[in-house]
Amino acid sequence: MRLTLLVPELIWPEPNDQLTLGKLAAPGFEWLAARAAFERQAKLPFETALARQFGLDNAPFGALRRLGETASQPAGDGHWLCADPVHLRFHHERIILADAGAFDLEEDEAHAIVASLNAEFADIGQFHVSTARRWYLRLNTPVDHHAEPLSTIAGRRLDNELTDKNGVLTRWLNEVQMYLHGHPVNERRQAEGKPAVNSLWLWGGGTLPTLAKPDYSTVWSSNPLATGLACASGTPTQPCPNGLAALLANAAAEQNQLVVLDSLLPPVLYEDGPGWRDAWQKLDSDWFVPLRAALSRQVETLTIVAPTIYGQLTWTLHGKDRWKFWRKPHPLATLAKDLAEGTPT
């Protein structure tokens, strides 16, 4: 089997954070990384790195992610954007954006807000709710709108370069924000001390493409964007297995498998060091430790692709690499510091 693991935020973004990185046991990954060929490329958002596994640049993330949500029914034609609910707040004279993963938002609240938006802004397009956290906008008239994926700005300050201040949708979004300010759902939330849904993050606009089938025989993921990319390219998709053993038991041997392991992404977005450590140790025990035993047996080639703040990091191993016993493992904390300092790993 050839196996590719796409693992965003594999390295904690704060290399000096000893509470998170210090004494983190990662025996499986450290053994693999010591024997692998390593490549470091320019930093990419997770979504872009995922789309490139399917040979796609400038991906229409809205249409593709929605296809992944509605794989059992037609996603519909048209120009789609992700229109995810967010909370903007001022902090030290900066605007900080929190996506709905950082606060509780009920399904009925999401549907109530979207119903009002559809009534008020029907001339712009039609909003759709897939989950309380993931909304979509189908524009009546296509508009070019550049904005970074939500994963790159959630929990961070909004700088001017992240959006087109003079764009049509940006100017319209100011009207949306004023409308949301007085919405009954937000008034109730504020009275209860909860963050208001006071804006939307519009990103990933475009129409649904038809993609060439990639080299992967199956895509294993519970991420709707990965599912949408697989569906658009005619690639079979399965839910993410709970570990290597489950993958090997259910995947066809001697084929090329893509597994998207994104459990480390939310703790990084929400600055949850303990949560990241817990997710990392589970990742190591469920995947990397078993891969040490499976390399050259069930798995002939292993590629680990990790979009991180340090760049897109790639480790590649072949079966024969397991015998490179002279290569000594290094702790994750050392790897993070070396990457931050630009030291070759």
mmCIF file with all atom_site columns, C-alpha atoms in Angstrom, residues 70-283:
data_model
loop_
_atom_site.group_PDB
_atom_site.id
_atom_site.type_symbol
_atom_site.label_atom_id
_atom_site.label_alt_id
_atom_site.label_comp_id
_atom_site.label_asym_id
_atom_site.label_entity_id
_atom_site.label_seq_id
_atom_site.pdbx_PDB_ins_code
_atom_site.Cartn_x
_atom_site.Cartn_y
_atom_site.Cartn_z
_atom_site.occupancy
_atom_site.B_iso_or_equiv
_atom_site.pdbx_formal_charge
_atom_site.auth_seq_id
_atom_site.auth_comp_id
_atom_site.auth_asym_id
_atom_site.auth_atom_id
_atom_site.pdbx_PDB_model_num
ATOM 1   C CA . THR A 1 70  ? -24.698 17.110 0.360   1.00 0.00 ? 70  THR A CA 1
ATOM 2   C CA . ALA A 1 71  ? -22.965 14.155 -1.276  1.00 0.00 ? 71  ALA A CA 1
ATOM 3   C CA . SER A 1 72  ? -26.214 12.153 -1.271  1.00 0.00 ? 72  SER A CA 1
ATOM 4   C CA . GLN A 1 73  ? -28.090 14.844 -3.223  1.00 0.00 ? 73  GLN A CA 1
ATOM 5   C CA . PRO A 1 74  ? -27.267 17.338 -5.983  1.00 0.00 ? 74  PRO A CA 1
ATOM 6   C CA . ALA A 1 75  ? -25.313 20.326 -4.656  1.00 0.00 ? 75  ALA A CA 1
ATOM 7   C CA . GLY A 1 76  ? -26.855 22.660 -7.218  1.00 0.00 ? 76  GLY A CA 1
ATOM 8   C CA . ASP A 1 77  ? -25.334 24.880 -9.860  1.00 0.00 ? 77  ASP A CA 1
ATOM 9   C CA . GLY A 1 78  ? -24.295 28.458 -9.325  1.00 0.00 ? 78  GLY A CA 1
ATOM 10  C CA . HIS A 1 79  ? -21.614 30.565 -7.698  1.00 0.00 ? 79  HIS A CA 1
ATOM 11  C CA . TRP A 1 80  ? -21.179 29.511 -4.070  1.00 0.00 ? 80  TRP A CA 1
ATOM 12  C CA . LEU A 1 81  ? -19.239 30.948 -1.167  1.00 0.00 ? 81  LEU A CA 1
ATOM 13  C CA . CYS A 1 82  ? -18.652 29.736 2.343   1.00 0.00 ? 82  CYS A CA 1
ATOM 14  C CA . ALA A 1 83  ? -20.523 32.272 4.489   1.00 0.00 ? 83  ALA A CA 1
ATOM 15  C CA . ASP A 1 84  ? -19.495 31.119 7.949   1.00 0.00 ? 84  ASP A CA 1
ATOM 16  C CA . PRO A 1 85  ? -20.880 32.860 11.067  1.00 0.00 ? 85  PRO A CA 1
ATOM 17  C CA . VAL A 1 86  ? -18.286 34.725 13.139  1.00 0.00 ? 86  VAL A CA 1
ATOM 18  C CA . HIS A 1 87  ? -17.977 37.052 16.102  1.00 0.00 ? 87  HIS A CA 1
ATOM 19  C CA . LEU A 1 88  ? -15.799 40.158 15.752  1.00 0.00 ? 88  LEU A CA 1
ATOM 20  C CA . ARG A 1 89  ? -14.467 41.872 18.863  1.00 0.00 ? 89  ARG A CA 1
ATOM 21  C CA . PHE A 1 90  ? -12.024 44.666 19.602  1.00 0.00 ? 90  PHE A CA 1
ATOM 22  C CA . HIS A 1 91  ? -8.882  43.802 21.544  1.00 0.00 ? 91  HIS A CA 1
ATOM 23  C CA . HIS A 1 92  ? -6.033  46.269 22.022  1.00 0.00 ? 92  HIS A CA 1
ATOM 24  C CA . GLU A 1 93  ? -7.328  48.380 19.120  1.00 0.00 ? 93  GLU A CA 1
ATOM 25  C CA . ARG A 1 94  ? -7.389  45.345 16.844  1.00 0.00 ? 94  ARG A CA 1
ATOM 26  C CA . ILE A 1 95  ? -10.327 43.383 15.506  1.00 0.00 ? 95  ILE A CA 1
ATOM 27  C CA . ILE A 1 96  ? -10.169 39.701 16.464  1.00 0.00 ? 96  ILE A CA 1
ATOM 28  C CA . LEU A 1 97  ? -12.292 37.154 14.621  1.00 0.00 ? 97  LEU A CA 1
ATOM 29  C CA . ALA A 1 98  ? -13.757 34.114 16.374  1.00 0.00 ? 98  ALA A CA 1
ATOM 30  C CA . ASP A 1 99  ? -15.460 31.490 14.255  1.00 0.00 ? 99  ASP A CA 1
ATOM 31  C CA . ALA A 1 100 ? -18.448 29.538 15.531  1.00 0.00 ? 100 ALA A CA 1
ATOM 32  C CA . GLY A 1 101 ? -16.173 26.757 16.718  1.00 0.00 ? 101 GLY A CA 1
ATOM 33  C CA . ALA A 1 102 ? -15.020 29.093 19.487  1.00 0.00 ? 102 ALA A CA 1
ATOM 34  C CA . PHE A 1 103 ? -18.523 29.655 20.889  1.00 0.00 ? 103 PHE A CA 1
ATOM 35  C CA . ASP A 1 104 ? -21.781 27.764 21.167  1.00 0.00 ? 104 ASP A CA 1
ATOM 36  C CA . LEU A 1 105 ? -24.336 28.375 18.443  1.00 0.00 ? 105 LEU A CA 1
ATOM 37  C CA . GLU A 1 106 ? -27.509 26.329 18.295  1.00 0.00 ? 106 GLU A CA 1
ATOM 38  C CA . GLU A 1 107 ? -28.999 24.974 15.071  1.00 0.00 ? 107 GLU A CA 1
ATOM 39  C CA . ASP A 1 108 ? -32.265 26.840 15.623  1.00 0.00 ? 108 ASP A CA 1
ATOM 40  C CA . GLU A 1 109 ? -30.351 30.098 16.126  1.00 0.00 ? 109 GLU A CA 1
ATOM 41  C CA . ALA A 1 110 ? -28.466 29.541 12.871  1.00 0.00 ? 110 ALA A CA 1
ATOM 42  C CA . HIS A 1 111 ? -31.652 28.832 10.942  1.00 0.00 ? 111 HIS A CA 1
ATOM 43  C CA . ALA A 1 112 ? -33.413 31.869 12.430  1.00 0.00 ? 112 ALA A CA 1
ATOM 44  C CA . ILE A 1 113 ? -30.593 34.213 11.441  1.00 0.00 ? 113 ILE A CA 1
ATOM 45  C CA . VAL A 1 114 ? -30.308 32.764 7.943   1.00 0.00 ? 114 VAL A CA 1
ATOM 46  C CA . ALA A 1 115 ? -34.054 32.982 7.367   1.00 0.00 ? 115 ALA A CA 1
ATOM 47  C CA . SER A 1 116 ? -33.893 36.686 8.220   1.00 0.00 ? 116 SER A CA 1
ATOM 48  C CA . LEU A 1 117 ? -30.884 37.247 5.976   1.00 0.00 ? 117 LEU A CA 1
ATOM 49  C CA . ASN A 1 118 ? -32.668 35.550 3.085   1.00 0.00 ? 118 ASN A CA 1
ATOM 50  C CA . ALA A 1 119 ? -35.698 37.772 3.564   1.00 0.00 ? 119 ALA A CA 1
ATOM 51  C CA . GLU A 1 120 ? -33.641 40.968 3.861   1.00 0.00 ? 120 GLU A CA 1
ATOM 52  C CA . PHE A 1 121 ? -31.014 40.349 1.155   1.00 0.00 ? 121 PHE A CA 1
ATOM 53  C CA . ALA A 1 122 ? -32.810 38.227 -1.434  1.00 0.00 ? 122 ALA A CA 1
ATOM 54  C CA . ASP A 1 123 ? -31.472 40.515 -4.160  1.00 0.00 ? 123 ASP A CA 1
ATOM 55  C CA . ILE A 1 124 ? -27.915 39.385 -3.339  1.00 0.00 ? 124 ILE A CA 1
ATOM 56  C CA . GLY A 1 125 ? -28.436 35.649 -3.124  1.00 0.00 ? 125 GLY A CA 1
ATOM 57  C CA . GLN A 1 126 ? -29.665 32.760 -1.029  1.00 0.00 ? 126 GLN A CA 1
ATOM 58  C CA . PHE A 1 127 ? -28.109 31.575 2.240   1.00 0.00 ? 127 PHE A CA 1
ATOM 59  C CA . HIS A 1 128 ? -28.079 27.914 3.245   1.00 0.00 ? 128 HIS A CA 1
ATOM 60  C CA . VAL A 1 129 ? -27.288 26.262 6.585   1.00 0.00 ? 129 VAL A CA 1
ATOM 61  C CA . SER A 1 130 ? -25.515 22.906 6.604   1.00 0.00 ? 130 SER A CA 1
ATOM 62  C CA . THR A 1 131 ? -24.550 23.002 10.283  1.00 0.00 ? 131 THR A CA 1
ATOM 63  C CA . ALA A 1 132 ? -24.640 25.716 12.920  1.00 0.00 ? 132 ALA A CA 1
ATOM 64  C CA . ARG A 1 133 ? -20.987 26.439 12.096  1.00 0.00 ? 133 ARG A CA 1
ATOM 65  C CA . ARG A 1 134 ? -20.984 26.080 8.303   1.00 0.00 ? 134 ARG A CA 1
ATOM 66  C CA . TRP A 1 135 ? -23.167 28.333 6.154   1.00 0.00 ? 135 TRP A CA 1
ATOM 67  C CA . TYR A 1 136 ? -23.180 28.983 2.404   1.00 0.00 ? 136 TYR A CA 1
ATOM 68  C CA . LEU A 1 137 ? -24.250 31.782 0.067   1.00 0.00 ? 137 LEU A CA 1
ATOM 69  C CA . ARG A 1 138 ? -25.353 31.212 -3.521  1.00 0.00 ? 138 ARG A CA 1
ATOM 70  C CA . LEU A 1 139 ? -24.947 34.531 -5.316  1.00 0.00 ? 139 LEU A CA 1
ATOM 71  C CA . ASN A 1 140 ? -27.514 35.700 -7.849  1.00 0.00 ? 140 ASN A CA 1
ATOM 72  C CA . THR A 1 141 ? -24.703 37.359 -9.799  1.00 0.00 ? 141 THR A CA 1
ATOM 73  C CA . PRO A 1 142 ? -21.128 35.997 -9.585  1.00 0.00 ? 142 PRO A CA 1
ATOM 74  C CA . VAL A 1 143 ? -18.624 38.369 -7.971  1.00 0.00 ? 143 VAL A CA 1
ATOM 75  C CA . ASP A 1 144 ? -14.893 37.952 -7.525  1.00 0.00 ? 144 ASP A CA 1
ATOM 76  C CA . HIS A 1 145 ? -14.122 38.125 -3.820  1.00 0.00 ? 145 HIS A CA 1
ATOM 77  C CA . HIS A 1 146 ? -10.712 37.351 -2.366  1.00 0.00 ? 146 HIS A CA 1
ATOM 78  C CA . ALA A 1 147 ? -10.539 36.244 1.250   1.00 0.00 ? 147 ALA A CA 1
ATOM 79  C CA . GLU A 1 148 ? -8.350  33.756 3.071   1.00 0.00 ? 148 GLU A CA 1
ATOM 80  C CA . PRO A 1 149 ? -9.845  30.456 4.286   1.00 0.00 ? 149 PRO A CA 1
ATOM 81  C CA . LEU A 1 150 ? -11.392 30.719 7.725   1.00 0.00 ? 150 LEU A CA 1
ATOM 82  C CA . SER A 1 151 ? -8.740  28.449 9.245   1.00 0.00 ? 151 SER A CA 1
ATOM 83  C CA . THR A 1 152 ? -6.046  31.068 8.549   1.00 0.00 ? 152 THR A CA 1
ATOM 84  C CA . ILE A 1 153 ? -7.779  33.920 10.388  1.00 0.00 ? 153 ILE A CA 1
ATOM 85  C CA . ALA A 1 154 ? -9.882  32.296 13.130  1.00 0.00 ? 154 ALA A CA 1
ATOM 86  C CA . GLY A 1 155 ? -8.655  33.533 16.497  1.00 0.00 ? 155 GLY A CA 1
ATOM 87  C CA . ARG A 1 156 ? -6.393  36.076 14.853  1.00 0.00 ? 156 ARG A CA 1
ATOM 88  C CA . ARG A 1 157 ? -6.549  39.795 14.230  1.00 0.00 ? 157 ARG A CA 1
ATOM 89  C CA . LEU A 1 158 ? -7.952  41.014 10.951  1.00 0.00 ? 158 LEU A CA 1
ATOM 90  C CA . ASP A 1 159 ? -5.324  42.881 8.975   1.00 0.00 ? 159 ASP A CA 1
ATOM 91  C CA . ASN A 1 160 ? -6.216  44.974 5.972   1.00 0.00 ? 160 ASN A CA 1
ATOM 92  C CA . GLU A 1 161 ? -4.502  42.679 3.523   1.00 0.00 ? 161 GLU A CA 1
ATOM 93  C CA . LEU A 1 162 ? -6.811  39.790 4.386   1.00 0.00 ? 162 LEU A CA 1
ATOM 94  C CA . THR A 1 163 ? -9.755  41.200 2.480   1.00 0.00 ? 163 THR A CA 1
ATOM 95  C CA . ASP A 1 164 ? -10.564 43.602 -0.334  1.00 0.00 ? 164 ASP A CA 1
ATOM 96  C CA . LYS A 1 165 ? -11.936 46.677 1.427   1.00 0.00 ? 165 LYS A CA 1
ATOM 97  C CA . ASN A 1 166 ? -13.344 48.101 -1.797  1.00 0.00 ? 166 ASN A CA 1
ATOM 98  C CA . GLY A 1 167 ? -14.876 44.898 -3.067  1.00 0.00 ? 167 GLY A CA 1
ATOM 99  C CA . VAL A 1 168 ? -18.590 44.635 -3.782  1.00 0.00 ? 168 VAL A CA 1
ATOM 100 C CA . LEU A 1 169 ? -19.195 41.928 -1.215  1.00 0.00 ? 169 LEU A CA 1
ATOM 101 C CA . THR A 1 170 ? -17.063 43.656 1.413   1.00 0.00 ? 170 THR A CA 1
ATOM 102 C CA . ARG A 1 171 ? -19.160 46.816 1.120   1.00 0.00 ? 171 ARG A CA 1
ATOM 103 C CA . TRP A 1 172 ? -22.350 44.755 1.246   1.00 0.00 ? 172 TRP A CA 1
ATOM 104 C CA . LEU A 1 173 ? -21.052 42.910 4.295   1.00 0.00 ? 173 LEU A CA 1
ATOM 105 C CA . ASN A 1 174 ? -21.096 46.216 6.182   1.00 0.00 ? 174 ASN A CA 1
ATOM 106 C CA . GLU A 1 175 ? -24.875 46.269 5.674   1.00 0.00 ? 175 GLU A CA 1
ATOM 107 C CA . VAL A 1 176 ? -25.116 42.693 6.888   1.00 0.00 ? 176 VAL A CA 1
ATOM 108 C CA . GLN A 1 177 ? -23.190 43.557 10.043  1.00 0.00 ? 177 GLN A CA 1
ATOM 109 C CA . MET A 1 178 ? -25.532 46.457 10.835  1.00 0.00 ? 178 MET A CA 1
ATOM 110 C CA . TYR A 1 179 ? -28.513 44.199 10.246  1.00 0.00 ? 179 TYR A CA 1
ATOM 111 C CA . LEU A 1 180 ? -27.130 41.465 12.491  1.00 0.00 ? 180 LEU A CA 1
ATOM 112 C CA . HIS A 1 181 ? -26.471 43.951 15.286  1.00 0.00 ? 181 HIS A CA 1
ATOM 113 C CA . GLY A 1 182 ? -30.188 44.308 15.996  1.00 0.00 ? 182 GLY A CA 1
ATOM 114 C CA . HIS A 1 183 ? -31.291 40.763 15.217  1.00 0.00 ? 183 HIS A CA 1
ATOM 115 C CA . PRO A 1 184 ? -33.459 39.212 17.985  1.00 0.00 ? 184 PRO A CA 1
ATOM 116 C CA . VAL A 1 185 ? -31.205 36.142 18.216  1.00 0.00 ? 185 VAL A CA 1
ATOM 117 C CA . ASN A 1 186 ? -28.196 38.341 18.893  1.00 0.00 ? 186 ASN A CA 1
ATOM 118 C CA . GLU A 1 187 ? -30.067 40.529 21.342  1.00 0.00 ? 187 GLU A CA 1
ATOM 119 C CA . ARG A 1 188 ? -31.019 37.411 23.278  1.00 0.00 ? 188 ARG A CA 1
ATOM 120 C CA . ARG A 1 189 ? -27.497 36.026 23.120  1.00 0.00 ? 189 ARG A CA 1
ATOM 121 C CA . GLN A 1 190 ? -25.994 39.264 24.394  1.00 0.00 ? 190 GLN A CA 1
ATOM 122 C CA . ALA A 1 191 ? -28.510 39.393 27.220  1.00 0.00 ? 191 ALA A CA 1
ATOM 123 C CA . GLU A 1 192 ? -27.332 35.894 28.190  1.00 0.00 ? 192 GLU A CA 1
ATOM 124 C CA . GLY A 1 193 ? -23.677 36.939 28.020  1.00 0.00 ? 193 GLY A CA 1
ATOM 125 C CA . LYS A 1 194 ? -22.972 34.992 24.833  1.00 0.00 ? 194 LYS A CA 1
ATOM 126 C CA . PRO A 1 195 ? -21.027 36.257 21.792  1.00 0.00 ? 195 PRO A CA 1
ATOM 127 C CA . ALA A 1 196 ? -23.227 37.657 19.059  1.00 0.00 ? 196 ALA A CA 1
ATOM 128 C CA . VAL A 1 197 ? -23.062 36.451 15.472  1.00 0.00 ? 197 VAL A CA 1
ATOM 129 C CA . ASN A 1 198 ? -22.180 39.931 14.262  1.00 0.00 ? 198 ASN A CA 1
ATOM 130 C CA . SER A 1 199 ? -20.586 39.136 10.898  1.00 0.00 ? 199 SER A CA 1
ATOM 131 C CA . LEU A 1 200 ? -19.942 36.490 8.277   1.00 0.00 ? 200 LEU A CA 1
ATOM 132 C CA . TRP A 1 201 ? -16.685 35.325 6.738   1.00 0.00 ? 201 TRP A CA 1
ATOM 133 C CA . LEU A 1 202 ? -17.205 35.054 2.979   1.00 0.00 ? 202 LEU A CA 1
ATOM 134 C CA . TRP A 1 203 ? -14.551 32.979 1.252   1.00 0.00 ? 203 TRP A CA 1
ATOM 135 C CA . GLY A 1 204 ? -13.895 30.308 -1.353  1.00 0.00 ? 204 GLY A CA 1
ATOM 136 C CA . GLY A 1 205 ? -16.183 31.631 -4.081  1.00 0.00 ? 205 GLY A CA 1
ATOM 137 C CA . GLY A 1 206 ? -16.734 29.886 -7.405  1.00 0.00 ? 206 GLY A CA 1
ATOM 138 C CA . THR A 1 207 ? -18.662 27.260 -9.308  1.00 0.00 ? 207 THR A CA 1
ATOM 139 C CA . LEU A 1 208 ? -18.355 23.519 -8.857  1.00 0.00 ? 208 LEU A CA 1
ATOM 140 C CA . PRO A 1 209 ? -15.548 22.146 -11.052 1.00 0.00 ? 209 PRO A CA 1
ATOM 141 C CA . THR A 1 210 ? -15.174 18.770 -12.680 1.00 0.00 ? 210 THR A CA 1
ATOM 142 C CA . LEU A 1 211 ? -11.829 17.388 -11.557 1.00 0.00 ? 211 LEU A CA 1
ATOM 143 C CA . ALA A 1 212 ? -9.607  14.765 -13.069 1.00 0.00 ? 212 ALA A CA 1
ATOM 144 C CA . LYS A 1 213 ? -9.345  11.671 -10.911 1.00 0.00 ? 213 LYS A CA 1
ATOM 145 C CA . PRO A 1 214 ? -6.215  11.850 -8.737  1.00 0.00 ? 214 PRO A CA 1
ATOM 146 C CA . ASP A 1 215 ? -3.828  8.979  -8.126  1.00 0.00 ? 215 ASP A CA 1
ATOM 147 C CA . TYR A 1 216 ? -5.660  8.034  -4.920  1.00 0.00 ? 216 TYR A CA 1
ATOM 148 C CA . SER A 1 217 ? -7.914  4.990  -4.973  1.00 0.00 ? 217 SER A CA 1
ATOM 149 C CA . THR A 1 218 ? -9.835  6.115  -1.849  1.00 0.00 ? 218 THR A CA 1
ATOM 150 C CA . VAL A 1 219 ? -10.059 9.250  0.283   1.00 0.00 ? 219 VAL A CA 1
ATOM 151 C CA . TRP A 1 220 ? -10.608 8.618  3.987   1.00 0.00 ? 220 TRP A CA 1
ATOM 152 C CA . SER A 1 221 ? -11.916 11.689 5.774   1.00 0.00 ? 221 SER A CA 1
ATOM 153 C CA . SER A 1 222 ? -14.744 13.143 7.841   1.00 0.00 ? 222 SER A CA 1
ATOM 154 C CA . ASN A 1 223 ? -13.948 16.646 6.554   1.00 0.00 ? 223 ASN A CA 1
ATOM 155 C CA . PRO A 1 224 ? -16.655 17.939 4.153   1.00 0.00 ? 224 PRO A CA 1
ATOM 156 C CA . LEU A 1 225 ? -14.145 19.724 1.908   1.00 0.00 ? 225 LEU A CA 1
ATOM 157 C CA . ALA A 1 226 ? -12.148 16.518 1.455   1.00 0.00 ? 226 ALA A CA 1
ATOM 158 C CA . THR A 1 227 ? -15.365 14.636 0.751   1.00 0.00 ? 227 THR A CA 1
ATOM 159 C CA . GLY A 1 228 ? -16.406 17.269 -1.782  1.00 0.00 ? 228 GLY A CA 1
ATOM 160 C CA . LEU A 1 229 ? -13.068 17.120 -3.577  1.00 0.00 ? 229 LEU A CA 1
ATOM 161 C CA . ALA A 1 230 ? -13.322 13.348 -3.735  1.00 0.00 ? 230 ALA A CA 1
ATOM 162 C CA . CYS A 1 231 ? -16.867 13.488 -5.102  1.00 0.00 ? 231 CYS A CA 1
ATOM 163 C CA . ALA A 1 232 ? -15.951 16.136 -7.707  1.00 0.00 ? 232 ALA A CA 1
ATOM 164 C CA . SER A 1 233 ? -13.090 13.948 -8.939  1.00 0.00 ? 233 SER A CA 1
ATOM 165 C CA . GLY A 1 234 ? -15.006 10.674 -8.911  1.00 0.00 ? 234 GLY A CA 1
ATOM 166 C CA . THR A 1 235 ? -12.841 9.238  -6.139  1.00 0.00 ? 235 THR A CA 1
ATOM 167 C CA . PRO A 1 236 ? -14.439 6.846  -3.628  1.00 0.00 ? 236 PRO A CA 1
ATOM 168 C CA . THR A 1 237 ? -14.606 8.293  -0.117  1.00 0.00 ? 237 THR A CA 1
ATOM 169 C CA . GLN A 1 238 ? -14.951 6.737  3.305   1.00 0.00 ? 238 GLN A CA 1
ATOM 170 C CA . PRO A 1 239 ? -15.219 8.208  6.832   1.00 0.00 ? 239 PRO A CA 1
ATOM 171 C CA . CYS A 1 240 ? -11.903 8.661  8.567   1.00 0.00 ? 240 CYS A CA 1
ATOM 172 C CA . PRO A 1 241 ? -10.911 5.394  10.296  1.00 0.00 ? 241 PRO A CA 1
ATOM 173 C CA . ASN A 1 242 ? -10.040 5.499  13.995  1.00 0.00 ? 242 ASN A CA 1
ATOM 174 C CA . GLY A 1 243 ? -6.504  4.245  13.415  1.00 0.00 ? 243 GLY A CA 1
ATOM 175 C CA . LEU A 1 244 ? -4.136  2.420  11.105  1.00 0.00 ? 244 LEU A CA 1
ATOM 176 C CA . ALA A 1 245 ? -5.481  -0.982 12.100  1.00 0.00 ? 245 ALA A CA 1
ATOM 177 C CA . ALA A 1 246 ? -8.972  -0.031 10.946  1.00 0.00 ? 246 ALA A CA 1
ATOM 178 C CA . LEU A 1 247 ? -7.596  1.354  7.673   1.00 0.00 ? 247 LEU A CA 1
ATOM 179 C CA . LEU A 1 248 ? -5.598  -1.778 6.925   1.00 0.00 ? 248 LEU A CA 1
ATOM 180 C CA . ALA A 1 249 ? -8.618  -3.948 7.709   1.00 0.00 ? 249 ALA A CA 1
ATOM 181 C CA . ASN A 1 250 ? -10.867 -2.063 5.289   1.00 0.00 ? 250 ASN A CA 1
ATOM 182 C CA . ALA A 1 251 ? -8.641  -0.644 2.548   1.00 0.00 ? 251 ALA A CA 1
ATOM 183 C CA . ALA A 1 252 ? -7.617  -2.556 -0.540  1.00 0.00 ? 252 ALA A CA 1
ATOM 184 C CA . ALA A 1 253 ? -3.997  -3.668 -0.449  1.00 0.00 ? 253 ALA A CA 1
ATOM 185 C CA . GLU A 1 254 ? -1.507  -2.381 -3.024  1.00 0.00 ? 254 GLU A CA 1
ATOM 186 C CA . GLN A 1 255 ? -3.477  0.788  -3.665  1.00 0.00 ? 255 GLN A CA 1
ATOM 187 C CA . ASN A 1 256 ? -2.843  4.465  -2.983  1.00 0.00 ? 256 ASN A CA 1
ATOM 188 C CA . GLN A 1 257 ? -4.792  5.805  -0.004  1.00 0.00 ? 257 GLN A CA 1
ATOM 189 C CA . LEU A 1 258 ? -5.248  9.411  1.209   1.00 0.00 ? 258 LEU A CA 1
ATOM 190 C CA . VAL A 1 259 ? -6.211  9.912  4.862   1.00 0.00 ? 259 VAL A CA 1
ATOM 191 C CA . VAL A 1 260 ? -7.033  13.384 6.202   1.00 0.00 ? 260 VAL A CA 1
ATOM 192 C CA . LEU A 1 261 ? -6.263  13.608 9.929   1.00 0.00 ? 261 LEU A CA 1
ATOM 193 C CA . ASP A 1 262 ? -7.359  17.085 11.045  1.00 0.00 ? 262 ASP A CA 1
ATOM 194 C CA . SER A 1 263 ? -7.809  16.587 14.802  1.00 0.00 ? 263 SER A CA 1
ATOM 195 C CA . LEU A 1 264 ? -4.868  18.902 15.584  1.00 0.00 ? 264 LEU A CA 1
ATOM 196 C CA . LEU A 1 265 ? -6.358  21.847 13.701  1.00 0.00 ? 265 LEU A CA 1
ATOM 197 C CA . PRO A 1 266 ? -9.092  22.982 16.147  1.00 0.00 ? 266 PRO A CA 1
ATOM 198 C CA . PRO A 1 267 ? -6.790  23.097 19.213  1.00 0.00 ? 267 PRO A CA 1
ATOM 199 C CA . VAL A 1 268 ? -4.382  25.338 17.291  1.00 0.00 ? 268 VAL A CA 1
ATOM 200 C CA . LEU A 1 269 ? -7.161  27.643 16.096  1.00 0.00 ? 269 LEU A CA 1
ATOM 201 C CA . TYR A 1 270 ? -8.470  28.028 19.648  1.00 0.00 ? 270 TYR A CA 1
ATOM 202 C CA . GLU A 1 271 ? -5.039  28.105 21.355  1.00 0.00 ? 271 GLU A CA 1
ATOM 203 C CA . ASP A 1 272 ? -5.802  24.959 23.336  1.00 0.00 ? 272 ASP A CA 1
ATOM 204 C CA . GLY A 1 273 ? -2.373  23.547 24.203  1.00 0.00 ? 273 GLY A CA 1
ATOM 205 C CA . PRO A 1 274 ? -3.623  20.718 26.441  1.00 0.00 ? 274 PRO A CA 1
ATOM 206 C CA . GLY A 1 275 ? -6.174  19.723 23.812  1.00 0.00 ? 275 GLY A CA 1
ATOM 207 C CA . TRP A 1 276 ? -3.456  19.667 21.151  1.00 0.00 ? 276 TRP A CA 1
ATOM 208 C CA . ARG A 1 277 ? -1.232  17.450 23.338  1.00 0.00 ? 277 ARG A CA 1
ATOM 209 C CA . ASP A 1 278 ? -4.096  15.015 23.933  1.00 0.00 ? 278 ASP A CA 1
ATOM 210 C CA . ALA A 1 279 ? -4.937  14.899 20.219  1.00 0.00 ? 279 ALA A CA 1
ATOM 211 C CA . TRP A 1 280 ? -1.246  14.445 19.348  1.00 0.00 ? 280 TRP A CA 1
ATOM 212 C CA . GLN A 1 281 ? -0.753  11.519 21.700  1.00 0.00 ? 281 GLN A CA 1
ATOM 213 C CA . LYS A 1 282 ? -3.838  9.794  20.305  1.00 0.00 ? 282 LYS A CA 1
ATOM 214 C CA . LEU A 1 283 ? -2.577  10.430 16.769  1.00 0.00 ? 283 LEU A CA 1
#
